[in-house]
């Protein structure tokens, strides 16, 4: 009968304490795994979206909001900017490339973005089918949009006013035609509908009635002299010292640095993650203490079993190892269950966030760092078993067996 | 086989056992008598290698038990000594068969299923192999404890008060089994008891005096 089989039999004989500590360990490991996965995926996505963009220019307001709305398509825009001013920036000698964005409408919660072909290149997009827009009211769909809405080449749709999921009134008189579908990039490009800037202007021209205000109080870039934002790529590093200052002081626009704002966002998110991490450490401690108490407390009941094992030939070290093995097994099961629960929870949470908050997370994937909490749980379990193992090692067999 | 010289044992300075010389030859059956507190259990534990005596030596099959390293002494006990306790101490977490298999593997032997099955059937326990100790009758449990002591074909079989909680019939049967099985495996047998009913069955007696 192997040490493993024996440990298993002992654990099964008194399963409650073992199960409780196992579940606590699994929760601790699971929490850490969820944090790791979501943190890594979020950072990965944000960094990919930001890649290549040196500066975002938009209406004055919160710089973080500007980045979120113009790059990640998460928040509402800060407002509109003057086309002439934007062109002045685009033509600046320190600017290599400037990509205009005109927002205002959406389809089933997906934003319709008026821009140029440069935007696709900047975000690393590639056509999966069809071609890019060449004329007004032609649209290219991000991969998720095409999949979720079931739209394909040649299909027609009308955008609705505003950026919210419910949308405002429809623009029935200006249907878009799908001319292309992009391949999935894993970035925010998957969640937008691209078209020419002129399409956005066209849809909002000579609109009757009072509806100048979009959903969320946002003015769509509707006049031919307005844009929502400008994504800027520098020609030389020197631009970083000159351009933002010039834009912020000499124009009515603001310039926000994606790097700075992303760092601020990570710090904000990191703070929340730290709180959860603290909670996970608490769970680790609780499960280790629980395991210690379970093993140590059971020694009184088990002293005869242990003494008999010695009487039939087991050495002191064998008993020591046997108890460590029991602790280790609980740790191992806790770690395994924790990894499983963590991945399931990350997937569930990401799916929920994606559906309800438009935060583009999948919760899938794998990080080598997961091995740290898993290994930590096992190590902690073995450590928690040490006192009990030491008592078993020291057991006075003759005294126990003489007791009747 | 077993050779004891100038053995003494004291608990916290109080001497409870003093035995000048005692020899047990292979296959001999001995009855260890003495009033309660005379050190019978203490002597058995010392002989089994479970309790280092305060003085004197214990030679088992020619080797001084307490000159061996602790691990080696444990191994030797597992292979050549079988012990039956008054409280049987079967492992509740394990089945009857597993209790026997554990004794075999803790002694460093491979688990021999044929041998275990033979042993169980010889003691009339074949039907109970999968049962947990809690489900056994007192007589069945007693036989399992004996089977566990016999598993490794010991040269020396020790029994501490094997009959004290049994009625006459069962005491007789238990002693029959012990002596019979000891004979069957060719083991020397030492039975410690203050139960006078056993006296008549043994030729060789060692009586310990009440400790002063
Ligand atoms: N671990 C121990 N620590 C201190 N004293 C002990 C210990 N074990 C036994 N004793 C004492 O040593 C003496 C001998 O004990 P032992 O158990 O060997 O006697 P015994 O002959 O087996 O008695 P009984 O017939 O009651 O089983 C007793 O006085 C007992 O109280
Ligand atoms: Mg006794």
Coordinates of C-alpha atoms and ligand atoms in Angstrom, one line a residue:
Chain A
X1 CA 0.0 0.0 0.0
X2 CA 1.7 3.2 -1.2
X3 CA 2.1 6.4 0.9
X4 CA -0.2 8.1 -1.6
X5 CA -2.9 5.5 -1.3
X6 CA -2.7 5.7 2.5
X7 CA -2.8 9.5 2.5
X8 CA -5.9 9.3 0.2
X9 CA -7.6 6.8 2.6
X10 CA -6.9 9.0 5.6
X11 CA -8.2 12.1 3.8
X12 CA -11.3 10.3 2.7
X13 CA -12.0 8.9 6.1
X14 CA -12.3 12.5 7.5
X15 CA -13.2 14.5 4.4
X16 CA -14.8 17.6 5.9
X17 CA -11.7 19.5 7.2
X18 CA -9.8 18.4 4.1
X19 CA -12.5 19.7 1.8
X20 CA -12.9 23.0 3.6
X21 CA -9.2 23.8 3.5
X22 CA -9.1 22.6 -0.1
X23 CA -11.9 24.9 -1.1
X24 CA -10.2 27.9 0.6
X25 CA -7.0 27.2 -1.2
X26 CA -8.8 26.8 -4.5
X27 CA -10.6 30.2 -3.9
X28 CA -7.2 31.8 -3.1
X29 CA -5.5 30.4 -6.2
X30 CA -8.6 31.1 -8.3
X31 CA -8.8 34.7 -7.3
X32 CA -5.1 35.2 -8.2
X33 CA -5.6 33.5 -11.5
X34 CA -8.6 35.7 -12.4
X35 CA -6.6 38.8 -11.5
X36 CA -3.6 37.7 -13.5
X37 CA -5.6 36.7 -16.6
X38 CA -7.7 39.8 -16.7
X39 CA -4.9 42.2 -15.9
X40 CA -2.6 40.7 -18.5
X41 CA -5.3 40.6 -21.2
X42 CA -6.4 44.2 -20.4
X43 CA -2.9 45.5 -20.5
X44 CA -2.2 43.5 -23.7
X45 CA -5.2 44.9 -25.5
X46 CA -4.7 48.5 -24.4
X47 CA -1.0 48.4 -25.3
X48 CA -1.9 47.0 -28.7
X49 CA -4.5 49.6 -29.4
X50 CA -2.1 52.3 -28.4
X51 CA 0.8 51.0 -30.4
X52 CA 2.0 53.6 -33.0
X53 CA -0.2 56.4 -31.7
X54 CA 2.0 59.2 -30.3
X55 CA -0.6 61.8 -29.6
X56 CA -4.4 62.1 -29.6
X57 CA -5.9 65.5 -30.3
X58 CA -9.5 66.3 -29.5
X59 CA -11.8 68.8 -27.8
X60 CA -10.8 70.0 -24.4
X61 CA -11.9 68.0 -21.4
X62 CA -10.6 65.0 -19.5
X63 CA -7.5 63.6 -21.3
X64 CA -8.3 60.1 -20.1
X65 CA -11.8 60.4 -21.6
X66 CA -10.3 61.6 -24.9
X67 CA -8.0 58.5 -25.1
X68 CA -10.7 56.1 -24.0
X69 CA -13.2 57.5 -26.6
X70 CA -10.8 58.0 -29.5
X71 CA -8.5 55.0 -29.2
X72 CA -10.5 52.3 -27.3
X73 CA -14.0 53.4 -28.3
X74 CA -15.1 53.0 -24.7
X75 CA -16.1 56.4 -23.3
X76 CA -18.0 59.2 -25.0
X77 CA -15.9 61.8 -26.8
X78 CA -15.1 65.1 -25.2
X79 CA -16.6 67.1 -28.0
X80 CA -15.8 68.2 -31.5
X81 CA -12.8 70.0 -32.9
X82 CA -12.5 72.5 -35.7
X83 CA -11.5 71.0 -39.0
X84 CA -9.2 73.8 -40.0
X85 CA -7.4 73.6 -36.7
X86 CA -7.1 69.9 -37.0
X87 CA -5.7 70.3 -40.5
X88 CA -3.1 72.7 -39.1
X89 CA -1.9 70.0 -36.8
X90 CA -2.0 67.4 -39.6
X91 CA 0.2 69.6 -41.8
X92 CA 2.6 70.5 -39.1
X93 CA 6.2 69.7 -40.1
X94 CA 6.8 67.4 -37.1
X95 CA 3.7 65.3 -37.9
X96 CA 4.4 62.2 -40.0
X97 CA 0.8 61.1 -40.2
X98 CA -2.6 62.3 -38.8
X99 CA -5.7 60.1 -38.9
X100 CA -9.0 61.9 -38.5
X101 CA -11.9 60.4 -36.6
X102 CA -15.5 61.5 -36.9
X103 CA -17.9 59.9 -34.4
X104 CA -21.6 60.3 -33.8
X105 CA -23.6 57.3 -34.9
X106 CA -23.7 53.7 -34.0
X107 CA -25.3 50.4 -35.0
X108 CA -26.6 48.2 -32.2
X109 CA -24.0 49.7 -29.9
X110 CA -21.1 49.4 -32.3
X111 CA -19.6 52.8 -33.3
X112 CA -19.6 54.1 -36.8
X113 CA -16.2 55.7 -37.2
X114 CA -15.6 58.1 -40.1
X115 CA -11.9 58.0 -40.9
X116 CA -9.3 57.3 -43.6
X117 CA -7.6 54.1 -44.7
X118 CA -4.6 55.2 -42.5
X119 CA -6.7 54.2 -39.5
X120 CA -6.8 50.6 -40.6
X121 CA -3.1 50.6 -41.1
X122 CA -2.4 52.3 -37.8
X123 CA -4.4 49.7 -35.9
X124 CA -2.8 46.8 -37.8
X125 CA -6.0 45.8 -39.5
X126 CA -6.3 43.6 -42.6
X127 CA -9.2 42.9 -44.9
X128 CA -10.8 39.5 -44.6
X129 CA -13.2 40.1 -47.4
X130 CA -14.2 42.9 -49.8
X131 CA -12.3 46.2 -50.0
X132 CA -12.0 49.5 -48.2
X133 CA -14.6 52.2 -48.7
X134 CA -14.1 54.4 -51.7
X135 CA -17.2 56.5 -51.6
X136 CA -19.6 57.9 -49.1
X137 CA -22.0 55.5 -47.3
X138 CA -19.7 52.6 -47.9
X139 CA -18.8 50.7 -44.7
X140 CA -16.1 48.2 -43.6
X141 CA -17.0 46.1 -40.6
X142 CA -14.8 45.1 -37.7
X143 CA -14.6 41.3 -37.2
X144 CA -16.8 41.2 -34.1
X145 CA -19.4 43.5 -35.6
X146 CA -19.8 41.3 -38.7
X147 CA -20.0 38.2 -36.6
X148 CA -22.3 39.6 -33.9
X149 CA -24.7 41.3 -36.3
X150 CA -24.5 38.7 -39.0
X151 CA -23.7 41.3 -41.7
X152 CA -21.7 40.5 -44.8
X153 CA -20.7 42.1 -48.1
X154 CA -23.5 43.8 -49.9
X155 CA -25.7 44.0 -46.8
X156 CA -27.3 47.4 -46.0
X157 CA -27.9 49.0 -42.6
X158 CA -28.8 52.4 -41.2
X159 CA -27.0 53.9 -38.3
X160 CA -28.8 55.4 -35.4
X161 CA -28.0 58.7 -33.9
X162 CA -25.7 58.6 -30.8
X163 CA -23.3 56.1 -29.4
X164 CA -25.5 54.2 -26.9
X165 CA -26.6 50.7 -27.4
X166 CA -30.3 51.6 -27.8
X167 CA -29.4 54.4 -30.2
X168 CA -31.3 57.5 -31.0
X169 CA -33.5 57.9 -34.0
X170 CA -32.5 56.1 -37.2
X171 CA -31.0 57.7 -40.3
X172 CA -33.3 55.8 -42.6
X173 CA -32.7 58.1 -45.5
X174 CA -28.9 57.2 -45.5
X175 CA -28.4 53.5 -45.6
X176 CA -24.8 52.2 -45.5
X177 CA -23.6 49.4 -47.8
X178 CA -21.1 46.9 -46.4
X179 CA -18.1 46.7 -48.9
X180 CA -15.6 45.0 -46.7
X181 CA -15.0 43.0 -43.5
X182 CA -11.8 43.1 -41.5
X183 CA -9.9 40.2 -40.0
X184 CA -9.9 39.9 -36.2
X185 CA -7.1 41.8 -34.6
X186 CA -7.9 41.3 -31.0
X187 CA -8.0 45.0 -30.6
X188 CA -10.8 47.6 -30.5
X189 CA -10.7 47.7 -34.3
X190 CA -12.8 44.5 -34.1
X191 CA -15.7 46.5 -32.6
X192 CA -16.1 49.4 -34.9
X193 CA -17.7 50.1 -38.3
X194 CA -15.4 52.2 -40.5
X195 CA -16.4 54.5 -43.2
X196 CA -15.3 57.7 -44.8
X197 CA -15.3 60.9 -42.8
X198 CA -17.6 62.3 -45.5
X199 CA -20.2 59.6 -44.8
X200 CA -20.6 60.8 -41.2
X201 CA -20.9 64.4 -42.4
X202 CA -23.4 63.4 -45.1
X203 CA -25.6 61.5 -42.7
X204 CA -25.9 64.5 -40.5
X205 CA -26.4 67.2 -43.1
X206 CA -29.6 69.2 -43.3
X207 CA -31.1 67.2 -40.6
X208 CA -34.6 68.5 -39.7
X209 CA -35.9 69.2 -36.3
X210 CA -34.3 69.8 -32.9
X211 CA -32.2 66.6 -32.5
X212 CA -28.9 68.2 -32.4
X213 CA -27.9 66.4 -29.3
X214 CA -26.8 62.8 -29.5
X215 CA -27.2 60.1 -26.8
X216 CA -25.1 61.0 -23.8
X217 CA -25.2 64.7 -24.7
X218 CA -22.7 64.3 -27.4
X219 CA -22.7 66.4 -30.5
X220 CA -22.0 64.3 -33.5
X221 CA -19.4 65.6 -35.9
X222 CA -22.0 66.7 -38.2
X223 CA -20.9 69.8 -40.0
X224 CA -18.4 69.6 -42.8
X225 CA -16.0 71.6 -40.7
X226 CA -15.9 69.4 -37.7
X227 CA -14.1 66.3 -36.6
X228 CA -14.1 64.4 -33.3
X229 CA -10.4 63.6 -32.8
X230 CA -7.1 63.3 -34.6
X231 CA -4.6 60.4 -34.0
X232 CA -1.1 61.8 -34.6
X233 CA 2.1 59.9 -35.5
X234 CA 5.3 62.0 -34.9
X235 CA 7.9 62.5 -37.6
X236 CA 10.7 62.9 -35.0
X237 CA 11.0 62.5 -31.2
X238 CA 11.4 66.2 -31.0
X239 CA 7.7 66.5 -31.7
X240 CA 6.9 65.2 -28.2
X241 CA 8.5 68.4 -26.7
X242 CA 6.8 70.8 -29.1
X243 CA 3.5 69.6 -30.4
X244 CA 1.5 69.0 -27.2
X245 CA 2.5 72.3 -25.7
X246 CA 1.7 74.1 -28.9
X247 CA -1.7 72.5 -29.3
X248 CA -2.7 73.0 -25.7
X249 CA -1.8 76.6 -25.6
X250 CA -2.3 77.9 -29.1
X251 CA -5.5 76.1 -30.2
X252 CA -8.9 75.4 -28.6
X253 CA -8.0 71.7 -28.7
X254 CA -6.3 69.5 -26.2
X255 CA -3.5 67.0 -26.9
X256 CA -3.4 63.9 -24.8
X257 CA -0.5 61.4 -24.6
X258 CA -1.7 57.8 -24.8
X259 CA 1.4 56.6 -22.9
X260 CA 0.7 59.0 -20.0
X261 CA -3.0 58.3 -19.9
X262 CA -2.5 54.5 -20.2
X263 CA -0.1 54.6 -17.3
X264 CA -2.7 56.5 -15.3
X265 CA -5.3 54.0 -16.2
X266 CA -3.1 51.1 -15.3
X267 CA -2.4 52.7 -12.0
X268 CA -6.1 53.1 -11.4
X269 CA -6.9 49.5 -12.4
X270 CA -3.8 48.4 -10.5
X271 CA -5.2 49.9 -7.3
X272 CA -8.4 47.8 -7.6
X273 CA -6.4 44.7 -8.5
X274 CA -4.2 45.3 -5.4
X275 CA -7.3 45.3 -3.2
X276 CA -8.4 41.9 -4.7
X277 CA -4.9 40.6 -4.3
X278 CA -4.9 41.5 -0.7
X279 CA -8.2 39.5 -0.4
X280 CA -6.5 36.6 -2.1
X281 CA -3.6 36.7 0.4
X282 CA -6.1 36.7 3.2
X283 CA -7.6 33.5 1.7
X284 CA -4.2 32.0 1.4
X285 CA -3.5 32.7 5.1
X286 CA -6.9 31.4 6.2
X287 CA -6.5 28.2 4.2
X288 CA -3.0 27.6 5.6
X289 CA -4.2 28.1 9.1
X290 CA -7.2 25.9 8.5
X291 CA -5.0 23.1 7.2
X292 CA -2.7 23.5 10.1
X293 CA -5.6 23.3 12.6
X294 CA -7.1 20.3 10.8
X295 CA -4.0 18.2 10.7
X296 CA -2.7 19.2 14.1
X297 CA -6.0 18.9 15.8
X298 CA -6.6 15.4 14.4
X299 CA -3.3 14.2 15.8
X300 CA -4.9 13.2 19.2
X301 CA -7.4 11.0 17.4
X302 CA -4.8 9.7 15.1
X303 CA -2.1 8.9 17.6
X304 CA -3.0 5.2 17.8
X305 CA -3.0 4.9 14.0
X306 CA 0.4 6.5 13.9
X307 CA 1.7 4.4 16.7
X308 CA 0.5 1.2 15.0
X309 CA 2.3 2.3 11.8
X310 CA 5.5 2.5 13.8
X311 CA 4.8 -0.8 15.5
X312 CA 4.5 -2.6 12.2
X313 CA 7.7 -1.2 10.9
X314 CA 7.4 2.5 9.8
X315 CA 10.2 4.8 10.7
X316 CA 9.8 8.2 12.3
X317 CA 10.6 9.8 9.0
X318 CA 7.9 7.8 7.3
X319 CA 5.3 9.3 9.6
X320 CA 6.8 12.7 9.1
X321 CA 6.6 12.3 5.3
X322 CA 3.1 10.8 5.5
X323 CA 1.7 13.9 7.2
X324 CA 3.6 16.3 4.8
X325 CA 2.2 14.3 1.9
X326 CA -1.4 14.7 3.2
X327 CA -0.8 18.5 3.5
X328 CA 0.8 18.5 0.0
X329 CA -2.1 16.5 -1.5
X330 CA -4.6 19.1 -0.2
X331 CA -2.4 21.8 -1.5
X332 CA -2.1 20.1 -4.9
X333 CA -5.9 19.5 -5.2
X334 CA -6.5 23.1 -4.0
X335 CA -4.1 24.5 -6.6
X336 CA -5.6 22.3 -9.4
X337 CA -9.1 23.2 -8.5
X338 CA -8.1 26.8 -8.1
X339 CA -6.6 27.0 -11.6
X340 CA -9.8 25.5 -13.0
X341 CA -12.1 27.8 -11.1
X342 CA -9.9 30.7 -11.9
X343 CA -10.0 30.1 -15.6
X344 CA -13.7 29.5 -15.5
X345 CA -14.3 32.6 -13.5
X346 CA -12.1 34.7 -15.7
X347 CA -14.0 33.5 -18.8
X348 CA -17.3 34.1 -17.2
X349 CA -16.4 37.5 -15.9
X350 CA -14.9 38.5 -19.3
X351 CA -18.0 37.3 -21.1
X352 CA -20.2 39.3 -18.8
X353 CA -18.0 42.4 -19.1
X354 CA -17.9 42.1 -22.8
X355 CA -21.7 41.8 -23.0
X356 CA -22.7 44.4 -20.5
X357 CA -19.9 46.9 -20.5
X358 CA -18.5 46.6 -24.0
X359 CA -15.1 45.9 -22.4
X360 CA -13.5 43.7 -25.0
X361 CA -12.1 40.8 -22.9
X362 CA -12.2 37.1 -23.6
X363 CA -10.8 35.7 -20.3
X364 CA -9.2 33.0 -22.3
X365 CA -5.5 32.4 -22.5
X366 CA -2.8 31.4 -20.1
X367 CA -0.1 33.1 -18.2
X368 CA 3.0 31.3 -16.8
X369 CA 2.6 33.5 -13.7
X370 CA -0.4 31.4 -12.7
X371 CA 2.1 28.8 -11.6
X372 CA 3.2 31.1 -8.8
X373 CA -0.1 31.1 -6.8
X374 CA -0.5 27.4 -7.6
X375 CA 3.0 26.5 -6.4
X376 CA 2.5 28.9 -3.5
X377 CA -0.6 27.0 -2.4
X378 CA 1.3 23.7 -2.5
X379 CA 4.3 25.1 -0.6
X380 CA 2.0 26.7 2.0
X381 CA 0.1 23.5 2.5
X382 CA 3.3 21.6 3.1
X383 CA 4.5 24.3 5.5
X384 CA 1.1 24.2 7.3
X385 CA 1.5 20.4 7.7
X386 CA 5.0 20.8 9.2
X387 CA 4.0 21.2 12.9
X388 CA 1.7 18.1 12.7
X389 CA 4.4 16.1 10.9
X390 CA 7.0 17.1 13.5
X391 CA 4.7 15.9 16.3
X392 CA 4.2 12.7 14.5
X393 CA 7.9 12.3 14.2
X394 CA 8.3 12.9 17.9
X395 CA 5.5 10.5 18.9
X396 CA 6.3 8.3 21.9
X397 CA 5.0 5.1 20.5
X398 CA 5.4 2.9 23.6
X399 CA 3.6 5.4 25.8
X400 CA 0.7 5.7 23.3
X401 CA 0.4 1.9 23.0
X402 CA 0.7 1.3 26.8
X403 CA -2.4 3.5 27.3
X404 CA -5.5 1.4 27.5
Chain B
X1 CA 16.7 -16.0 19.3
X2 CA 15.9 -13.5 22.0
X3 CA 18.6 -12.8 24.6
X4 CA 18.2 -10.4 27.4
X5 CA 20.9 -9.4 29.9
X6 CA 20.8 -7.2 33.0
X7 CA 17.8 -5.3 31.6
X8 CA 16.4 -2.4 33.7
X9 CA 13.9 0.3 32.9
X10 CA 12.9 3.3 34.9
X11 CA 10.3 5.9 34.1
X12 CA 11.3 9.3 35.5
X13 CA 13.8 7.7 37.9
X14 CA 11.3 5.0 39.2
X15 CA 12.6 1.6 38.3
X16 CA 9.7 -0.6 37.1
X17 CA 11.5 -3.4 35.5
X18 CA 14.7 -5.3 36.4
X19 CA 15.5 -8.6 34.6
X20 CA 18.8 -10.2 35.0
X21 CA 18.8 -12.7 32.2
X22 CA 16.2 -14.3 29.9
X23 CA 16.5 -16.3 26.8
X24 CA 13.8 -17.3 24.4
X25 CA 14.8 -19.9 21.8
X26 CA 13.2 -20.0 18.3
X27 CA 9.7 -21.4 18.4
X28 CA 9.4 -21.4 22.1
X29 CA 6.1 -20.2 23.7
X30 CA 6.3 -18.2 26.9
X31 CA 3.8 -16.7 29.2
X32 CA 4.8 -13.5 30.9
X33 CA 3.0 -13.1 34.2
X34 CA 2.9 -10.5 36.9
X35 CA 0.5 -8.2 38.7
X36 CA -0.6 -5.0 37.2
X37 CA 2.2 -2.5 37.1
X38 CA 4.9 -5.1 37.2
X39 CA 6.3 -4.0 33.8
X40 CA 4.9 -6.6 31.4
X41 CA 3.9 -4.1 28.7
X42 CA 7.2 -2.2 29.2
X43 CA 9.2 -5.4 28.6
X44 CA 7.2 -6.2 25.5
X45 CA 7.8 -2.7 24.1
X46 CA 11.5 -3.0 24.8
X47 CA 11.7 -6.4 23.1
X48 CA 9.9 -5.0 20.1
X49 CA 12.4 -2.2 19.7
X50 CA 9.8 0.5 20.5
X51 CA 11.3 1.6 23.8
X52 CA 14.9 2.1 24.6
X53 CA 15.7 0.5 28.1
X54 CA 17.5 2.4 30.8
X55 CA 20.1 -0.3 31.0
X56 CA 21.1 -3.7 29.7
X57 CA 20.9 -5.3 26.3
X58 CA 18.4 -7.0 24.0
X59 CA 19.7 -9.2 21.3
X60 CA 17.3 -10.4 18.6
X61 CA 18.6 -13.1 16.3
X62 CA 22.1 -12.2 17.4
X63 CA 22.0 -8.4 16.9
X64 CA 21.9 -5.9 19.7
X65 CA 18.6 -4.1 18.9
X66 CA 19.5 -0.8 20.6
X67 CA 22.9 -0.6 19.0
X68 CA 21.2 -0.4 15.6
X69 CA 20.4 3.0 14.0
X70 CA 16.7 3.9 14.7
X71 CA 15.6 3.3 11.1
X72 CA 17.2 -0.1 10.9
X73 CA 15.6 -1.0 14.2
X74 CA 12.2 0.0 12.8
X75 CA 12.8 -2.1 9.7
X76 CA 13.8 -5.1 11.8
X77 CA 10.7 -4.8 13.9
X78 CA 8.6 -4.7 10.8
X79 CA 10.2 -7.8 9.3
X80 CA 10.7 -10.1 12.3
X81 CA 8.3 -9.0 15.1
X82 CA 4.6 -9.2 15.1
X83 CA 2.6 -7.6 17.9
X84 CA -1.0 -8.0 19.0
X85 CA -2.3 -5.4 21.4
X86 CA -5.0 -5.6 23.9
X87 CA -6.7 -2.7 22.3
X88 CA -6.5 -4.0 18.7
X89 CA -5.8 -0.6 17.1
X90 CA -6.9 -1.5 13.6
X91 CA -6.8 1.5 11.3
X92 CA -10.4 2.7 10.9
X93 CA -9.7 4.4 7.6
X94 CA -8.7 1.2 6.0
X95 CA -10.4 -2.0 5.1
X96 CA -9.4 -5.3 6.6
X97 CA -7.3 -6.2 3.6
X98 CA -5.7 -2.8 3.5
X99 CA -4.8 -3.1 7.2
X100 CA -2.8 -6.2 6.3
X101 CA -1.4 -4.7 3.1
X102 CA -0.2 -1.7 5.0
X103 CA 1.6 -3.8 7.6
X104 CA 3.4 -5.6 4.7
X105 CA 4.4 -2.4 2.9
X106 CA 5.5 -0.5 6.0
X107 CA 7.8 -3.4 6.7
X108 CA 9.3 -2.7 3.3
X109 CA 7.9 -5.8 1.7
X110 CA 6.0 -5.9 -1.6
X111 CA 2.3 -6.4 -1.1
X112 CA 1.7 -10.2 -1.7
X113 CA -2.1 -10.5 -2.5
X114 CA -2.0 -14.3 -2.6
X115 CA -0.4 -14.5 0.8
X116 CA -2.9 -12.0 2.3
X117 CA -5.8 -14.0 0.8
X118 CA -4.4 -17.2 2.3
X119 CA -3.9 -15.6 5.7
X120 CA -7.5 -14.2 5.7
X121 CA -9.0 -17.5 4.7
X122 CA -7.0 -19.4 7.3
X123 CA -8.4 -17.1 10.0
X124 CA -12.0 -17.4 8.5
X125 CA -12.0 -13.7 7.4
X126 CA -12.2 -14.1 3.6
X127 CA -15.7 -12.7 3.6
X128 CA -14.7 -9.6 5.6
X129 CA -11.7 -8.6 3.5
X130 CA -13.4 -5.4 2.2
X131 CA -15.1 -4.5 5.5
X132 CA -14.0 -1.6 7.6
X133 CA -12.9 -2.4 11.2
X134 CA -15.9 -0.5 12.6
X135 CA -18.2 -3.2 11.0
X136 CA -16.4 -6.2 12.6
X137 CA -17.4 -8.2 15.6
X138 CA -15.0 -8.3 18.5
X139 CA -13.9 -11.8 17.6
X140 CA -13.4 -10.9 13.9
X141 CA -11.4 -7.8 14.9
X142 CA -9.2 -9.9 17.2
X143 CA -8.5 -12.2 14.3
X144 CA -7.7 -9.3 12.0
X145 CA -5.2 -8.0 14.5
X146 CA -3.6 -11.4 14.7
X147 CA -3.5 -11.6 11.0
X148 CA -1.8 -8.3 10.8
X149 CA 0.8 -9.4 13.3
X150 CA 1.4 -12.6 11.2
X151 CA 1.6 -10.9 7.8
X152 CA 5.4 -10.6 7.6
X153 CA 6.0 -14.2 8.9
X154 CA 7.6 -12.9 12.1
X155 CA 10.2 -14.9 14.1
X156 CA 8.8 -13.4 17.2
X157 CA 5.1 -12.9 18.0
X158 CA 4.2 -10.7 21.0
X159 CA 0.8 -10.4 22.5
X160 CA -0.1 -8.0 25.3
X161 CA -3.2 -9.0 27.3
X162 CA -4.9 -10.8 24.3
X163 CA -7.7 -12.2 26.5
X164 CA -8.3 -9.7 29.3
X165 CA -11.6 -8.3 27.9
X166 CA -12.9 -11.7 26.6
X167 CA -15.2 -14.2 28.2
X168 CA -13.8 -17.8 28.9
X169 CA -14.9 -19.2 25.5
X170 CA -13.5 -16.4 23.5
X171 CA -10.3 -16.2 25.6
X172 CA -9.7 -19.9 25.0
X173 CA -10.3 -19.5 21.2
X174 CA -8.0 -16.5 21.1
X175 CA -5.2 -18.4 22.8
X176 CA -5.8 -21.4 20.6
X177 CA -5.4 -19.1 17.6
X178 CA -2.3 -17.4 18.9
X179 CA -0.4 -20.6 19.8
X180 CA -1.6 -22.4 16.7
X181 CA -0.6 -19.6 14.3
X182 CA 2.7 -19.1 16.1
X183 CA 3.4 -22.8 15.6
X184 CA 2.3 -22.6 12.0
X185 CA 4.8 -19.9 11.1
X186 CA 7.4 -21.2 13.5
X187 CA 7.5 -18.0 15.5
X188 CA 8.5 -17.7 19.1
X189 CA 5.5 -16.5 21.1
X190 CA 5.4 -14.3 24.2
X191 CA 2.1 -13.6 25.8
X192 CA 1.9 -11.1 28.6
X193 CA -1.1 -11.4 30.9
X194 CA -2.3 -11.3 34.4
X195 CA -5.1 -13.7 33.4
X196 CA -4.7 -16.9 35.3
X197 CA -6.9 -18.8 32.8
X198 CA -3.9 -18.8 30.4
X199 CA -1.4 -20.2 32.8
X200 CA -2.2 -23.9 32.3
X201 CA -1.6 -23.7 28.6
X202 CA 2.0 -22.7 28.7
X203 CA 4.9 -24.7 29.9
X204 CA 7.3 -21.8 30.2
X205 CA 6.5 -19.0 32.5
X206 CA 8.3 -15.8 33.4
X207 CA 6.8 -14.0 36.3
X208 CA 7.7 -10.4 37.0
X209 CA 7.7 -9.2 40.6
X210 CA 5.6 -6.2 41.6
X211 CA 7.9 -3.2 41.2
X212 CA 9.0 -1.8 44.5
Ligands
LIG1 N1 5.1 6.1 29.6 C1 5.1 5.9 31.0 N2 5.5 6.9 31.8 C2 5.6 6.8 33.1 N3 5.3 5.6 33.7 C3 4.9 4.6 33.0 C4 4.8 4.7 31.6 N4 4.3 3.4 31.1 C5 4.2 2.7 32.2 N5 4.5 3.3 33.3 C6 4.5 2.8 34.7 O1 5.4 1.7 34.7 C7 4.8 0.7 35.5 C8 4.8 -0.6 34.6 O2 3.8 -0.4 33.6 P1 3.4 -1.5 32.6 O3 2.4 -1.0 31.7 O4 4.7 -2.1 31.9 O5 2.8 -2.6 33.6 P2 2.0 -3.9 33.2 O6 2.6 -5.0 33.9 O7 1.8 -4.0 31.7 O8 0.6 -3.6 33.9 P3 -0.8 -4.0 33.4 O9 -1.0 -5.4 33.8 O10 -1.7 -3.1 34.2 O11 -0.9 -3.8 31.9 C9 3.5 1.1 36.0 O12 3.6 1.6 37.3 C10 3.1 2.2 35.0 O13 2.3 3.2 35.7
LIG2 MG1 0.3 -3.9 30.4

